[in-house]
Coordinates of C-alpha atoms in Angstrom, one line a residue:
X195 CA -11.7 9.6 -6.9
X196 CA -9.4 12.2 -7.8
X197 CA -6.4 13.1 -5.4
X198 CA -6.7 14.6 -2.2
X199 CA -4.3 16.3 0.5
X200 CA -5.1 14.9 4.1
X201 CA -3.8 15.4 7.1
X202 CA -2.1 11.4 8.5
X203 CA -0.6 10.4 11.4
X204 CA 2.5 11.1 9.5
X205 CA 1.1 14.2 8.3
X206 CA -0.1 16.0 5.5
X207 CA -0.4 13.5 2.4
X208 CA -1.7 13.4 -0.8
X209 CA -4.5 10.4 -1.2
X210 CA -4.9 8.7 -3.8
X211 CA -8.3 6.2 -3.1
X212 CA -11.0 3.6 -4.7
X213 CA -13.8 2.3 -3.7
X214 CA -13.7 -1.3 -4.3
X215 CA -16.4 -4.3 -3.9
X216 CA -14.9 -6.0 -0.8
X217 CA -14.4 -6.9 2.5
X218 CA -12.2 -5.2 4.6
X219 CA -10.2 -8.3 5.7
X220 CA -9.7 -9.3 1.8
X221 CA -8.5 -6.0 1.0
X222 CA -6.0 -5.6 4.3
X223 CA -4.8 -9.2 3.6
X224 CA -4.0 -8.2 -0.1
X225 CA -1.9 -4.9 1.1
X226 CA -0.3 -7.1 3.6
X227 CA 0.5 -9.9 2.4
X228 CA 4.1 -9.4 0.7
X229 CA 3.8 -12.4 -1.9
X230 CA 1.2 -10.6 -3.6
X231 CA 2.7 -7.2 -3.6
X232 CA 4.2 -8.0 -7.4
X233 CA 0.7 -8.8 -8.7
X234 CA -0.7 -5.1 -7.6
X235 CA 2.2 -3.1 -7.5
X236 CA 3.7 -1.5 -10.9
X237 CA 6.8 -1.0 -9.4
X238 CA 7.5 -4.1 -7.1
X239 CA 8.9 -6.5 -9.6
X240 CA 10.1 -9.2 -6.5
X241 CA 9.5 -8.9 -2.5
X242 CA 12.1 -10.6 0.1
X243 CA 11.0 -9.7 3.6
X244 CA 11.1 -11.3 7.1
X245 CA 7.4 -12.0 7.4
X246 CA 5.0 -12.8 4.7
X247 CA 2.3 -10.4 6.5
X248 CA 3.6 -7.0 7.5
X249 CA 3.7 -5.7 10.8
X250 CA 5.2 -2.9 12.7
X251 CA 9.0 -3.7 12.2
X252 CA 9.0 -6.4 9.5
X253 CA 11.9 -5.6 7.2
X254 CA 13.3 -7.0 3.8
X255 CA 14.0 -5.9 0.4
X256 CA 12.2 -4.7 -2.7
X257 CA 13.3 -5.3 -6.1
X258 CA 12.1 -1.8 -8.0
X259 CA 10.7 -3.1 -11.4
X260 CA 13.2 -5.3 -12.4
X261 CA 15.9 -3.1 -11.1
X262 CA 17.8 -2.6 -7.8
X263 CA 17.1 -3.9 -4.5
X264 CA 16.1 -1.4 -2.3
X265 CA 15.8 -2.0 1.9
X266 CA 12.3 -1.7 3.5
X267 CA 11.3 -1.5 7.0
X268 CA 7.1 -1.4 7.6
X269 CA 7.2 1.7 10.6
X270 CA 3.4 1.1 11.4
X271 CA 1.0 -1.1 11.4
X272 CA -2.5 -0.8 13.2
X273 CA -6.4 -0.2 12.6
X274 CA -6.0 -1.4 8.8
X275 CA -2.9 1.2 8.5
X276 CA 0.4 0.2 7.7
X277 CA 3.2 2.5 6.5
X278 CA 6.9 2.0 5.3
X279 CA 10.4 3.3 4.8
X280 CA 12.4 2.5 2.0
X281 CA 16.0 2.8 1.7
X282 CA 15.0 5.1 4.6
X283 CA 13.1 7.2 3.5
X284 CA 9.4 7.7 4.5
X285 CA 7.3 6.0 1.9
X286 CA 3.5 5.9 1.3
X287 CA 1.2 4.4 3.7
X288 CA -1.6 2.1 2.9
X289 CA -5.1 1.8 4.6
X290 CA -9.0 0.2 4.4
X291 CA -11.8 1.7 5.4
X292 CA -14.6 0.0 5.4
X293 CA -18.2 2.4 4.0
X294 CA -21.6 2.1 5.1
X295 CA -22.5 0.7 1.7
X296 CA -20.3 -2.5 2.5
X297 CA -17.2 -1.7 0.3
X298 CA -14.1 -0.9 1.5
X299 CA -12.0 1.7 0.5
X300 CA -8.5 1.2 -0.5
X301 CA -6.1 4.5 -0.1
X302 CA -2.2 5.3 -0.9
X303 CA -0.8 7.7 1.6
X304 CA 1.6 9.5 -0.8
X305 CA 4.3 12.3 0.9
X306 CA 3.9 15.6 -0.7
X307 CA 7.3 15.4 -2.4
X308 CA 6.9 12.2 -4.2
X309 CA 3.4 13.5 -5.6
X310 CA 4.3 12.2 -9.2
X311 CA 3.8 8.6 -7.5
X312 CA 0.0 9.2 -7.3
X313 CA 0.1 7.7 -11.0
X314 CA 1.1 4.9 -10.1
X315 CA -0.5 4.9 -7.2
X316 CA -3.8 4.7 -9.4
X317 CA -2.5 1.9 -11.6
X318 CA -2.0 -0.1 -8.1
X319 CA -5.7 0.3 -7.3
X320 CA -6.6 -0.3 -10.8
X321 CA -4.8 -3.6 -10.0
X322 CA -6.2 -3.8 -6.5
X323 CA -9.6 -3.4 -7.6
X324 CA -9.5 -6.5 -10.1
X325 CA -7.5 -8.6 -7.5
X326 CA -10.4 -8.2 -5.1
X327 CA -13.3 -9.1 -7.7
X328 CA -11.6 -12.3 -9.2

């Protein structure tokens, strides 16, 4: 699908989203789960975080591809929605809908101003997508 501005609980965002042949739960416990965030996200090269499944208020440290360690703090995390500051500053959110159809779709939550990241945004659900079908 190609990008789209929505309007979030955080507000407006651009969405970056795939339909993908899974559950629900398997695709929220692939988002969530932060020992898996290297093998879906291009520019998480190593995770260190207080919980291995996010909640609201779990905090750690990203390693940006291979790079510095950046701070994170997850803000929310409800109805299949989690979003996340890092190095405090608002970051994209993640969320599953399940579709009629019995797919789920997987969708970045990308602010305005960092609209570049929708690239690799779509190489994480390129990821995602072959995650889910192994």
């Amino acid at each position: 699908m190609s990008p789209t501005v929505e309007r979030t609980p955080d507000g407006r965002r651009l969405c970056v989203s795939r339909s993908v042949p899974a559950t629900r739960a398997a695709a929220w416990t692939l988002l969530t789960d932060t020992r898996r965030w290297s093998d879906w996200g291009p520019s998480v090269s190593a995770v260190e975080s207080t919980d291995r499944f996010v909640t609201a208020g779990t905090t750690g440290r990203v390693q940006v591809l291979g790079g510095p360690w950046v701070p994170f703090e997850v803000t929310t995390c409800e109805d299949y929605r989690w979003t996340w500051d890092v190095a405090r500053v608002p970051a994209t959110g993640h969320r599953v809908i399940e579709t009629p159809s019995g797919r789920t779709n997987v969708t970045f939550e990308i602010p305005l101003l960092a609209a570049g990241y929708a690239v690799v945004c779509e190489r994480a659900l390129d990821r995602i997508e072959r995650l889910l079908a192994e």
